[in-house]
Coordinates of C-alpha atoms in Angstrom, one line a residue:
X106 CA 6.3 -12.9 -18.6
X107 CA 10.2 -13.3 -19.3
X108 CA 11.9 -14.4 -16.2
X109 CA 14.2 -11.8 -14.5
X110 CA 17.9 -12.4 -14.1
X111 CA 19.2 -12.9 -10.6
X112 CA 19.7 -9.6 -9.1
X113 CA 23.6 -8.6 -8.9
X114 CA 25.4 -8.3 -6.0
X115 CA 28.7 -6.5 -5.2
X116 CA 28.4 -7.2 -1.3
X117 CA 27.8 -10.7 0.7
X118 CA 24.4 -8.6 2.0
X119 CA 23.0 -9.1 -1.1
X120 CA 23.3 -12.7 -1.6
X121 CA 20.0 -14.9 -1.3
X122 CA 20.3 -17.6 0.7
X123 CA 18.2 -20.0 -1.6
X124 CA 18.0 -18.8 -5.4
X125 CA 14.4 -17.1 -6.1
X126 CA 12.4 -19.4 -8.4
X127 CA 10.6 -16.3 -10.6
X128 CA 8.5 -18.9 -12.6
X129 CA 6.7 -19.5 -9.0
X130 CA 5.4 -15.8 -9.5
X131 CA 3.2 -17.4 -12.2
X132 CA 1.1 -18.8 -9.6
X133 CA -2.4 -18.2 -9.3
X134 CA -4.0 -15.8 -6.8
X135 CA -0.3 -15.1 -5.4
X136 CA -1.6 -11.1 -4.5
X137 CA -4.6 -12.3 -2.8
X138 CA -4.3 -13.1 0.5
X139 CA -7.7 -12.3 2.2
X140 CA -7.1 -11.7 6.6
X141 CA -3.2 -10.9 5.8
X142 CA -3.0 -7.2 8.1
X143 CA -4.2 -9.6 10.6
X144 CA -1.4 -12.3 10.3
X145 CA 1.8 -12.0 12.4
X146 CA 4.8 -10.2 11.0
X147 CA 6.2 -13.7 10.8
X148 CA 4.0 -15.5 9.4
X149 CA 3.4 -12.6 6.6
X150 CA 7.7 -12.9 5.9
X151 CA 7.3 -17.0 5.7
X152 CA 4.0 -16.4 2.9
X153 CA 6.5 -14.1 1.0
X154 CA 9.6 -16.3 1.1
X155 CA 7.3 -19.4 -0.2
X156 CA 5.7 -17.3 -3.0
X157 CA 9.5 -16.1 -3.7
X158 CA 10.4 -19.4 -3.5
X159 CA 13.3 -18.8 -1.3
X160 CA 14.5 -19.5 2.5
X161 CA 13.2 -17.3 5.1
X162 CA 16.9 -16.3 5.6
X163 CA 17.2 -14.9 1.8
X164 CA 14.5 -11.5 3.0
X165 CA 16.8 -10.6 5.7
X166 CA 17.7 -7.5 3.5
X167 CA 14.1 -6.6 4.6
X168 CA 15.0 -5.7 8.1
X169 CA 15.3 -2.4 9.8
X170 CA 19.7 -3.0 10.2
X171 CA 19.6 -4.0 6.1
X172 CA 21.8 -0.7 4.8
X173 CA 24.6 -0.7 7.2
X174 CA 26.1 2.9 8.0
X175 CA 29.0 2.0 6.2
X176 CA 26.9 1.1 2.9
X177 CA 24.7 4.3 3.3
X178 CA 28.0 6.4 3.6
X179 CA 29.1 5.9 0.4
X180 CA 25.8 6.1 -1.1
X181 CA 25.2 10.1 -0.4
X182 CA 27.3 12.8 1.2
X183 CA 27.6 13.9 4.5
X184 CA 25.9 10.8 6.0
X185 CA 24.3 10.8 9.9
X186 CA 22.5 8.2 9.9
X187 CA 19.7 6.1 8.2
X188 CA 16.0 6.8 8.0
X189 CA 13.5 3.7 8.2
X190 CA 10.1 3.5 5.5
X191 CA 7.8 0.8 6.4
X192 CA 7.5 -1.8 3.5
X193 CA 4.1 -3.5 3.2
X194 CA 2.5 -5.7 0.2
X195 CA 0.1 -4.1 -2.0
X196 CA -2.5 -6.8 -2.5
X197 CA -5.4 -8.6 -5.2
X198 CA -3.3 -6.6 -7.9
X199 CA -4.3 -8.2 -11.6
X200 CA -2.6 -6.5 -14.3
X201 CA -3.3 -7.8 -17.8
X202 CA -4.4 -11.2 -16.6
X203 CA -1.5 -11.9 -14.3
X204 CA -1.0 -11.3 -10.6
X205 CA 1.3 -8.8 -8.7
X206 CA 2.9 -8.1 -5.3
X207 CA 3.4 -4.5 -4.6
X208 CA 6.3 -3.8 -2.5
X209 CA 5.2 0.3 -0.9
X210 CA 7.1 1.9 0.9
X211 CA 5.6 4.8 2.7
X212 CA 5.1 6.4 6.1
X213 CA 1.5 8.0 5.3
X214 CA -1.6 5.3 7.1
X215 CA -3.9 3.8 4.9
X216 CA -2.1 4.2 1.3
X217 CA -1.4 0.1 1.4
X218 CA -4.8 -0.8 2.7
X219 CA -6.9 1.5 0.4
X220 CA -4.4 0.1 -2.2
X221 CA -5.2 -3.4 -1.9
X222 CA -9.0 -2.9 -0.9
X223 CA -9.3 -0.8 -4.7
X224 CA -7.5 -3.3 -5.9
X225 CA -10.0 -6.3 -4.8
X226 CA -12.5 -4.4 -6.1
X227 CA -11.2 -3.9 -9.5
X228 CA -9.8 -7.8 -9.2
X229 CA -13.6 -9.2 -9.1
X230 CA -14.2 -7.1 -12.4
X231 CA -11.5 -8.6 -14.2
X232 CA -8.2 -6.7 -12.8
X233 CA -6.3 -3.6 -15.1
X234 CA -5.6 -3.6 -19.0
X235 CA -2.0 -1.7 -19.0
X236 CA 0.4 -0.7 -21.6
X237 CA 3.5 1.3 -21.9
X238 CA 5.3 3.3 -24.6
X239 CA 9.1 2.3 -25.7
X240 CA 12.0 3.3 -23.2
X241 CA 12.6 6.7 -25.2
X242 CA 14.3 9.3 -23.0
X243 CA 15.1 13.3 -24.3
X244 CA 18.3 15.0 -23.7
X245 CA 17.9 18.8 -24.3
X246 CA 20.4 20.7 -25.2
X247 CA 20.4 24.8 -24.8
X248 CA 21.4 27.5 -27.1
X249 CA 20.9 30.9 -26.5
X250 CA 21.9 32.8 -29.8
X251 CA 22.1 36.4 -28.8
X252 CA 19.5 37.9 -31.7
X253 CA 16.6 36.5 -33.8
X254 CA 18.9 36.4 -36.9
X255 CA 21.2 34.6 -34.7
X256 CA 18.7 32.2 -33.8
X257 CA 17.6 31.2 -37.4
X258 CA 21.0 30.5 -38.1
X259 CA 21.4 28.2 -35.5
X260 CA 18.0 26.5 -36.3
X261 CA 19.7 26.5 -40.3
X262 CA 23.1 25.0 -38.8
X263 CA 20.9 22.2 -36.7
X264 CA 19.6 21.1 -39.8
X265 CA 22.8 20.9 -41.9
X266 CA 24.9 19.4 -39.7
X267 CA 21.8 16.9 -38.4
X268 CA 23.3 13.7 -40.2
X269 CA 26.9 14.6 -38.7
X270 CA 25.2 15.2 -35.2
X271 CA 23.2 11.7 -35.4
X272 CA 26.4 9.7 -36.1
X273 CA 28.1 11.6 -32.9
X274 CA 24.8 10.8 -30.6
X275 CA 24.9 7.0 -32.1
X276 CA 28.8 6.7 -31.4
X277 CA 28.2 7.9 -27.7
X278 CA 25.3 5.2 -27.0
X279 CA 27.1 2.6 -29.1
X280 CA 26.5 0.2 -26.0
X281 CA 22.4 0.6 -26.0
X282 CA 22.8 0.2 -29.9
X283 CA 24.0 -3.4 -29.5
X284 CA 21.5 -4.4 -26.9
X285 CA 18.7 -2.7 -29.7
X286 CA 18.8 0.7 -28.2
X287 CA 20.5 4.0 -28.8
X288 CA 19.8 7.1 -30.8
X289 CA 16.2 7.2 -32.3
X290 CA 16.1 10.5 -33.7
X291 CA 16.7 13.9 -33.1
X292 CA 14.5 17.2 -33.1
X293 CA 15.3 21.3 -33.2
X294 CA 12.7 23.6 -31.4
X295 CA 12.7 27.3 -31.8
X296 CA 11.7 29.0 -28.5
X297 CA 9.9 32.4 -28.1
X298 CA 10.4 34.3 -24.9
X299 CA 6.8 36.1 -23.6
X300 CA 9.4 38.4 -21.8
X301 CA 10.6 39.9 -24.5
X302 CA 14.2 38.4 -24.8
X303 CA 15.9 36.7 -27.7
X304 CA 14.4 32.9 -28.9
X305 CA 16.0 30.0 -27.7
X306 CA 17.1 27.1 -29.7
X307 CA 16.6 23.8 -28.1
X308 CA 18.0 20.5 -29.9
X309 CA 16.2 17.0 -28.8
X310 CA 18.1 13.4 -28.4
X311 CA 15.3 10.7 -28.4
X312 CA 17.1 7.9 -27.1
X313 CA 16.1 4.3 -26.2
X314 CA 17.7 3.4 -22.6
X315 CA 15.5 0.0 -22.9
X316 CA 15.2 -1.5 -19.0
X317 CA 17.3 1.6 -17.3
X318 CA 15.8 4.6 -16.0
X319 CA 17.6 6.3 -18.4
X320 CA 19.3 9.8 -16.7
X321 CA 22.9 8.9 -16.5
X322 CA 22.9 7.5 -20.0
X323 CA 21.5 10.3 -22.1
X324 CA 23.1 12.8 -19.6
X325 CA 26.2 11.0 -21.4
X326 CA 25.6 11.5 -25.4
X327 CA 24.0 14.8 -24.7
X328 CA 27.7 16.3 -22.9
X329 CA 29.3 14.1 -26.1
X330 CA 27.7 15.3 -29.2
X331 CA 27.3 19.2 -27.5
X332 CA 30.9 20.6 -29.1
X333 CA 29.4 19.1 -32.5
X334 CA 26.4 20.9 -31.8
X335 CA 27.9 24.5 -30.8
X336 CA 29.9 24.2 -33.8
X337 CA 27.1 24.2 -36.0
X338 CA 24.8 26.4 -34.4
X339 CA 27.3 29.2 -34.5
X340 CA 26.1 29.8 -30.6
X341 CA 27.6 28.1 -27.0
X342 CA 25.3 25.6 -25.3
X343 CA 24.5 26.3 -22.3
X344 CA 22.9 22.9 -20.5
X345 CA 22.5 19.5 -21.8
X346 CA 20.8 17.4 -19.7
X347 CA 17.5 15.4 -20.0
X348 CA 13.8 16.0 -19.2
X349 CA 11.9 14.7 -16.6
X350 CA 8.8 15.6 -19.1
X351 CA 9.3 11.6 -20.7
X352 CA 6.3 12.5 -23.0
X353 CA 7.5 10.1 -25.7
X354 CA 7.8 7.3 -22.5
X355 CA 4.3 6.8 -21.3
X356 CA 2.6 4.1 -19.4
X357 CA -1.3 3.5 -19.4
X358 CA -3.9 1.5 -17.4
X359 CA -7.5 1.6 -17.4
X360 CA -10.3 -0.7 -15.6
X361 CA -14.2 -1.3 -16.2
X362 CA -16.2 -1.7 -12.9
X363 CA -19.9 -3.0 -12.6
X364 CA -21.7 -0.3 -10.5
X365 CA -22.9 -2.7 -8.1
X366 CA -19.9 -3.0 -6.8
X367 CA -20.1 0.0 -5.1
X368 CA -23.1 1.6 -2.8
X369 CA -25.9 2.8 -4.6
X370 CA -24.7 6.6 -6.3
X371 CA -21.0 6.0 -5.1
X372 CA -20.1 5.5 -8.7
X373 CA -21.7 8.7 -10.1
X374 CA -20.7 10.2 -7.4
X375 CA -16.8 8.7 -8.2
X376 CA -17.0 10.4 -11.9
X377 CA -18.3 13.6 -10.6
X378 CA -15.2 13.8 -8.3
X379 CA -13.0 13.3 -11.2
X380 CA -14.7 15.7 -13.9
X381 CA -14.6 18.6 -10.5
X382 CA -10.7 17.8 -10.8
X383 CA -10.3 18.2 -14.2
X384 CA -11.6 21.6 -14.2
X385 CA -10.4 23.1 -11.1
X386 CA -6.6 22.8 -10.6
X387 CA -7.1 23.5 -6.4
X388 CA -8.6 20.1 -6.7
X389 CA -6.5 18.7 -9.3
X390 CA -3.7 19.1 -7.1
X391 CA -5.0 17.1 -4.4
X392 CA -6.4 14.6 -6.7
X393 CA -3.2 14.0 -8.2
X394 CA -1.4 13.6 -4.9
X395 CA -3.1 10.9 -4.1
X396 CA -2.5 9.1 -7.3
X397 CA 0.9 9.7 -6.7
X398 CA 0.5 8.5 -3.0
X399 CA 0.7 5.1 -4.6
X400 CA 2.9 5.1 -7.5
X401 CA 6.0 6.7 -5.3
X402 CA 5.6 4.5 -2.5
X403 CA 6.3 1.7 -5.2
X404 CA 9.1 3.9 -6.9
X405 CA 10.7 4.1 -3.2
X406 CA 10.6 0.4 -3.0
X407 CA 11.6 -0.3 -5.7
X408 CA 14.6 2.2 -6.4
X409 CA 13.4 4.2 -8.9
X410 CA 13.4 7.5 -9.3
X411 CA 9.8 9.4 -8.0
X412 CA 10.9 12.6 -7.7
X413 CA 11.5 12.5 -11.6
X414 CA 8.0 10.6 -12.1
X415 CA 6.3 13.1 -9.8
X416 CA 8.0 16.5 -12.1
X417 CA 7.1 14.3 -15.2
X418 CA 3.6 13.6 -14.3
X419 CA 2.8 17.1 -13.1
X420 CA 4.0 19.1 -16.0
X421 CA 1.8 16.0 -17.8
X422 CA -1.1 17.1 -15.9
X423 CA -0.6 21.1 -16.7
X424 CA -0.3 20.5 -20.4
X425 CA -3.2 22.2 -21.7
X426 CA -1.8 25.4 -20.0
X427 CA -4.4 24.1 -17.3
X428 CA -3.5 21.9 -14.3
X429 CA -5.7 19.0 -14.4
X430 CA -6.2 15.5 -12.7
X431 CA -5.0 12.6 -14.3
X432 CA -7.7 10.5 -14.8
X433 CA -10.6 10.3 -16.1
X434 CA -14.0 8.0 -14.7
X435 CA -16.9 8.4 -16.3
X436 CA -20.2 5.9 -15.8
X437 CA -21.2 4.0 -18.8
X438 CA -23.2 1.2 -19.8
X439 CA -23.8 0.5 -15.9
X440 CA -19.7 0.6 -15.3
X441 CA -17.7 2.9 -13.8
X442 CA -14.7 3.1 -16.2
X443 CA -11.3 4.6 -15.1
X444 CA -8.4 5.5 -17.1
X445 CA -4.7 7.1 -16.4
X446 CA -2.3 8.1 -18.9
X447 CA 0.9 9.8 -18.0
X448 CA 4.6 9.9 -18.4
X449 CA 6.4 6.9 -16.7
X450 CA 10.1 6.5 -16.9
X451 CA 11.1 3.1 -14.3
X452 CA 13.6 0.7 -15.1
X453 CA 14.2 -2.7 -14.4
X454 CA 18.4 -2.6 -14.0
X455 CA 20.7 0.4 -12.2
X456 CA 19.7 2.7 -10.0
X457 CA 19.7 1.4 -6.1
X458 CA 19.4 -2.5 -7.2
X459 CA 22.7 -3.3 -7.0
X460 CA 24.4 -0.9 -4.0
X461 CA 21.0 -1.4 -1.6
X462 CA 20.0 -4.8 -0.5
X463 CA 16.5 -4.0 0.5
X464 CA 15.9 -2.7 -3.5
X465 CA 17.3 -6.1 -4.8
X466 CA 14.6 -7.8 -2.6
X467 CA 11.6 -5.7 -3.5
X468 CA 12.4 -5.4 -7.0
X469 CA 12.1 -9.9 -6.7
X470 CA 8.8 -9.0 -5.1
X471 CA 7.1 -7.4 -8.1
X472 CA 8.5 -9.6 -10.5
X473 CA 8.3 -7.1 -13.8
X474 CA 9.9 -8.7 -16.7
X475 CA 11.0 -5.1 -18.2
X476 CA 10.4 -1.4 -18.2
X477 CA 7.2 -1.5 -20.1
X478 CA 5.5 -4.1 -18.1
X479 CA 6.9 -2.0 -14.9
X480 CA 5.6 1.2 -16.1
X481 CA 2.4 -0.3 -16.9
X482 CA 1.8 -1.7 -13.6
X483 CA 3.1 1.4 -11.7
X484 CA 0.0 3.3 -13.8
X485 CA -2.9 0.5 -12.7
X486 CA -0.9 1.5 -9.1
X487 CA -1.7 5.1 -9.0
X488 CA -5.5 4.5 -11.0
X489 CA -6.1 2.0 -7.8
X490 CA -4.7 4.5 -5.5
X491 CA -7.1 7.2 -7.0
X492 CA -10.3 4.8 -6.9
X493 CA -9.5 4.6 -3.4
X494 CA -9.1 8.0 -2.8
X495 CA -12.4 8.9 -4.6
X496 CA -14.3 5.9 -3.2
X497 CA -14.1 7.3 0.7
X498 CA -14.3 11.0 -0.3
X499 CA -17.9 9.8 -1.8
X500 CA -19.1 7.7 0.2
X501 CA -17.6 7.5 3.8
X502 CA -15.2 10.1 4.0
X503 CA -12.1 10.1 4.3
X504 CA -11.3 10.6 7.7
X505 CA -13.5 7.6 9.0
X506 CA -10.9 5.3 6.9
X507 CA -8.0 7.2 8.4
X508 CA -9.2 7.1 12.0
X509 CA -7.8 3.6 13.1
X510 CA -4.6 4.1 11.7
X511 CA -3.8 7.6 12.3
X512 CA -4.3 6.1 15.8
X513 CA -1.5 3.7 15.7
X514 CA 0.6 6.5 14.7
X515 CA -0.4 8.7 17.9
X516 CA 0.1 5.7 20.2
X517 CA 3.0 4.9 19.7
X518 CA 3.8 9.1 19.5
X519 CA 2.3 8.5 23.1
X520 CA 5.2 6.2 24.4
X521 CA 2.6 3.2 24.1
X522 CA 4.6 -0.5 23.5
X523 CA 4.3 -2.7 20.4
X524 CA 1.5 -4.9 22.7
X525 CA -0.8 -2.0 23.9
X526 CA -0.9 -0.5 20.8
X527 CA -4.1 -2.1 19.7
X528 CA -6.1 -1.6 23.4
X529 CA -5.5 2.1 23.1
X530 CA -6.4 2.1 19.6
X531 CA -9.4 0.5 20.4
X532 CA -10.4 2.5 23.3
X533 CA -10.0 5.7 21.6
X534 CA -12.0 5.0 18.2
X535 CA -14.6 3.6 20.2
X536 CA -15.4 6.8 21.8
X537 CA -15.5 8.5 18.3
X538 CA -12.2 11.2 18.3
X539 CA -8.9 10.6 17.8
X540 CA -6.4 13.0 18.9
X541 CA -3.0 13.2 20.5
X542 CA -4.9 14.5 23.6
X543 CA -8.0 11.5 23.5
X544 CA -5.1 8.9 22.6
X545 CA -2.9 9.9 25.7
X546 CA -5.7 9.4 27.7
X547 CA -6.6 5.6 26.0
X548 CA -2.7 4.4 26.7
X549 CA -3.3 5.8 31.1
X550 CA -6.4 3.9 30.8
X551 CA -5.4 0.9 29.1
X552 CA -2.2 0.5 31.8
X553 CA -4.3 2.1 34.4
X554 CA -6.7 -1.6 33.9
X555 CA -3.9 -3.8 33.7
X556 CA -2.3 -2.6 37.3
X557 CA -5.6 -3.0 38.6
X558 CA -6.2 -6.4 36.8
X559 CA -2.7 -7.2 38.4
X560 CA -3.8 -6.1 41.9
X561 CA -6.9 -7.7 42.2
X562 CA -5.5 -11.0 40.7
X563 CA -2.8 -10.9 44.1
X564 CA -5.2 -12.3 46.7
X565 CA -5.7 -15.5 44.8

C-alpha cells in the first residue's frame, strides 16, 4: 500500500506531536482487538497512538474542544456553536488481504458494534475482495434550445465544435493533466421531456480529479469551457455543474461466507431478505439505509462528502426505473456470498483535511493509500454494515441488539452520571423493556441502593 504523505497543516492544532509512522499500519491483526468496548477510554486512545505510531499527545485533535469556535466560524456561516459526533473504531476489517481501522462517526447505537461483529465474521472467511473504478467525475452542462429544430442544431454544433471544446476543458484542468489527470472525454445527450416541452441538450465533461473528491474542480472547467459551448450550440446554458450520479466512478466489494458461520437457516434466511429488497422499493429503502448507516459514518469521519454519496448511491439503486437494494446475497455452494456495487466518489486530499484537525487524525486512522483503495473499502463498509443489518432482522431481531445501547442513550437522557450509567442499564434490560419511563425508574433505584448502602455502612 503506498504510504500517505503527512497530513498538511495551516494551524499549530494540526501538528502531530510525534510523526505517524504509516508503514506500522502494515502490521498484522492491527483491526482486531477482541474485549476493546470493554477497555477504558484511555487505554483504547494509548492502543491507537501505538498502532499510529505516534505520542498519546499527537490524538488530542480527537477531543470534544478539537474545532475551536473560532476555526468552526470561518468554516460555515452564521456560526452558534459546534455539534459533537462520537468517533469509535470499526473493527476485524480485512480488505483485500490487508487490515483496516474504521474511524465512524455517528450518533445512531449499535452501527460500530454491528460493524465490527459483521466484520469478524467475514474476517474468519478470509475478509472483502474490493475494487474501484478510476477517479472520473461529470460536469453537465444545460441547454435548453427553444424548439426540436433548435435542439438538433445544437446537438450538430456540439459535435463540430467537439475538438475546439476538448482543448478549452484540457486548458482549464491543465493542473490534473500534469499529475496524469484532466479531461477524459466528453459526451452530448439529447433529452426528451414526458411533459410535453422542448428536448434538452446536455453536454458531459468526464474528468479525472485522481485523489480529490472532485466537485470544486470540474465545477471549474465546466463554468470555463460553457461560453465555448453556447457559442456552438446556438442556445444559452443554463447550469454547469457536476453530478452526484458518479456512474463512471464506482467502487465494489464482495465477500464469500461458509454457512456455518451463522445459525442453522440464518443464511437462507439472509438472501431471502435481500431478494424481498430488490423487488419491493418500501423495503429497499430501509435496506439501503442501513448500508448507508455505515458508509456515512466513515464519510463523516473522514471529511468526505456523504450527502453526495447518499444522492449518488440512491439514484444508483432506482436505475432500472425501479428502487432497489444494493446488494445482492444469494446461498451457493454452502456460502452465503454478498456483493455491493455502487457509485463512490471519496478522496484522499481537500475537503475538511486540512482546515479540521479531527479529519487530519481520522483520515491517519484508515490509512488509504488513494481514492480507489478508499472507495473500495468504504463499499466492503456498507456490505458489512448490511450483513449486520440482515443478520439480526433474521435471526434475533433487531431490537434485542438495540436494547443495551438504546439504554445508554435514555440514561444519560435521564440525568444519570458517566458512573451509573451501566447499573441503570443493567437494571432495566434485566427486567426485559426499555423505555424512557422503565429507565427513569432503573437510575431512582440504582441511587435509591447506594444511599441506603451509605446509611447502613454509618454504624460501623
Amino acid at each position: 500500500r503506498p504510504r500517505l504523505k503527512e497530513p498538511r497543516t495551516q494551524s499549530p492544532s494540526l501538528t502531530l506531536v510525534q510523526p505517524i509512522d504509516y508503514a506500522r499500519r502494515l502490521m498484522p491483526d492491527r483491526s482486531r482487538h477482541p474485549g476493546f468496548y470493554k477497555w477504558p477510554l484511555a487505554r483504547r486512545r494509548e492502543t491507537l497512538a501505538e498502532l499510529l505510531g505516534c505520542a498519546p499527545e499527537a490524538l488530542n485533535s480527537l477531543d470534544p474542544d478539537a474545532l475551536a469556535l473560532t476555526v468552526a466560524d470561518k468554516l460555515i456561516e452564521n456560526v452558534v456553536g459546534v455539534l459533537g459526533v462520537p468517533v469509535g473504531l470499526g473493527l476485524n476489517l480485512v480488505v483485500n488481504g490487508e487490515d483496516v481501522l474504521v474511524p465512524m462517526a455517528v450518533e445512531e447505537p449499535s452501527v460500530v458494534a454491528a460493524f465490527s461483529n459483521a466484520a469478524k465474521t467475514v474476517r474468519k472467511a478470509g475478509g472483502f475482495r474490493a475494487d474501484a473504478d478510476p477517479s472520473h467525475m461529470i460536469a453537465q452542462l444545460q441547454l435548453s434550445p427553444a424548439s426540436e429544430a433548435a435542439a438538433e442544431r445544437a446537438m450538430a454544433g456540439l459535435v463540430a465544435a467537439a475538438d475546439d471544446i476538448e482543448a478549452n476543458a484540457r486548458a482549464a484542468s491543465a493542473s490534473m493533466a500534469r499529475r496524469g489527470g484532466g479531461l477524459v472525454r466528453t459526451e452530448r445527450r439529447q433529452l426528451e421531456d414526458p411533459e410535453g416541452g422542448p428536448p434538452m441538450v446536455v453536454l458531459h465533461l468526464v474528468i479525472d480529479v485522481l485523489e480529490a473528491m472532485g466537485a470544486n474542480a470540474v465545477n471549474h472547467v465546466a463554468e470555463a469551457v460553457a461560453p465555448r459551448v453556447e457559442a456552438a450550440a446556438g442556445c444559452p446554458v443554463n447550469l454547469r455543474i457536476l453530478t452526484n450520479l458518479t456512474d463512471a466512478r464506482r467502487a465494489r466489494a464482495s465477500c464469500r461466507v461458509p454457512v456455518e458461520s451463522f445459525a442453522p437457516g440464518v443464511a437462507a434466511r439472509i438472501a431471502d431478505a435481500d431478494r424481498f429488497a430488490r423487488i419491493d422499493p418500501y423495503r429497499a429503502a430501509t435496506h439501503n439505509k442501513g448500508i448507508f448507516n455505515g458508509i456515512d459514518a466513515v464519510a463523516l469521519a473522514t471529511g468526505n462528502d456523504w450527502r453526495a454519496l447518499e444522492a449518488g448511491g440512491h439514484a444508483w439503486a432506482a436505475r432500472s426505473g425501479t428502487y432497489r437494494g444494493l446488494t445482492r446475497w444469494v446461498v451457493d455452494d454452502g456460502h452465503l456470498c454478498g456483493s455491493i456495487e455502487l457509485p463512490m466518489a471519496v478522496g484522499t486530499i481537500g475537503g475538511a483535511t486540512r482546515s479540521h484537525p479531527t479529519v487530519a487524525v481520522l483520515r491517519s486512522v484508515l490509512g488509504a493509500g488513494s481514492a480507489r483503495t478508499l472507495a473500495g473499502i468504504f463499499a466492503a463498509v456498507g456490505l458489512a454494515q448490511n450483513l449486520a443489518a440482515l443478520r439480526a432482522l433474521t435471526s434475533e431481531g433487531i431490537q434485542r441488539g438495540h436494547m443495551r445501547l438504546h439504554a445508554r442513550q435514555l440514561a444519560l437522557a435521564a440525568g444519570a452520571t458517566p458512573a451509573e450509567v451501566d447499573a441503570v442499564v443493567q437494571t432495566a434490560v434485566e427486567r426485559g423493556r426499555v423505555s424512557a419511563e422503565s429507565v427513569n425508574n432503573a437510575l431512582t433505584e440504582v441511587r435509591q441502593t447506594r444511599v441506603d448502602g451509605r446509611e447502613m455502612e454509618k454504624p460501623s
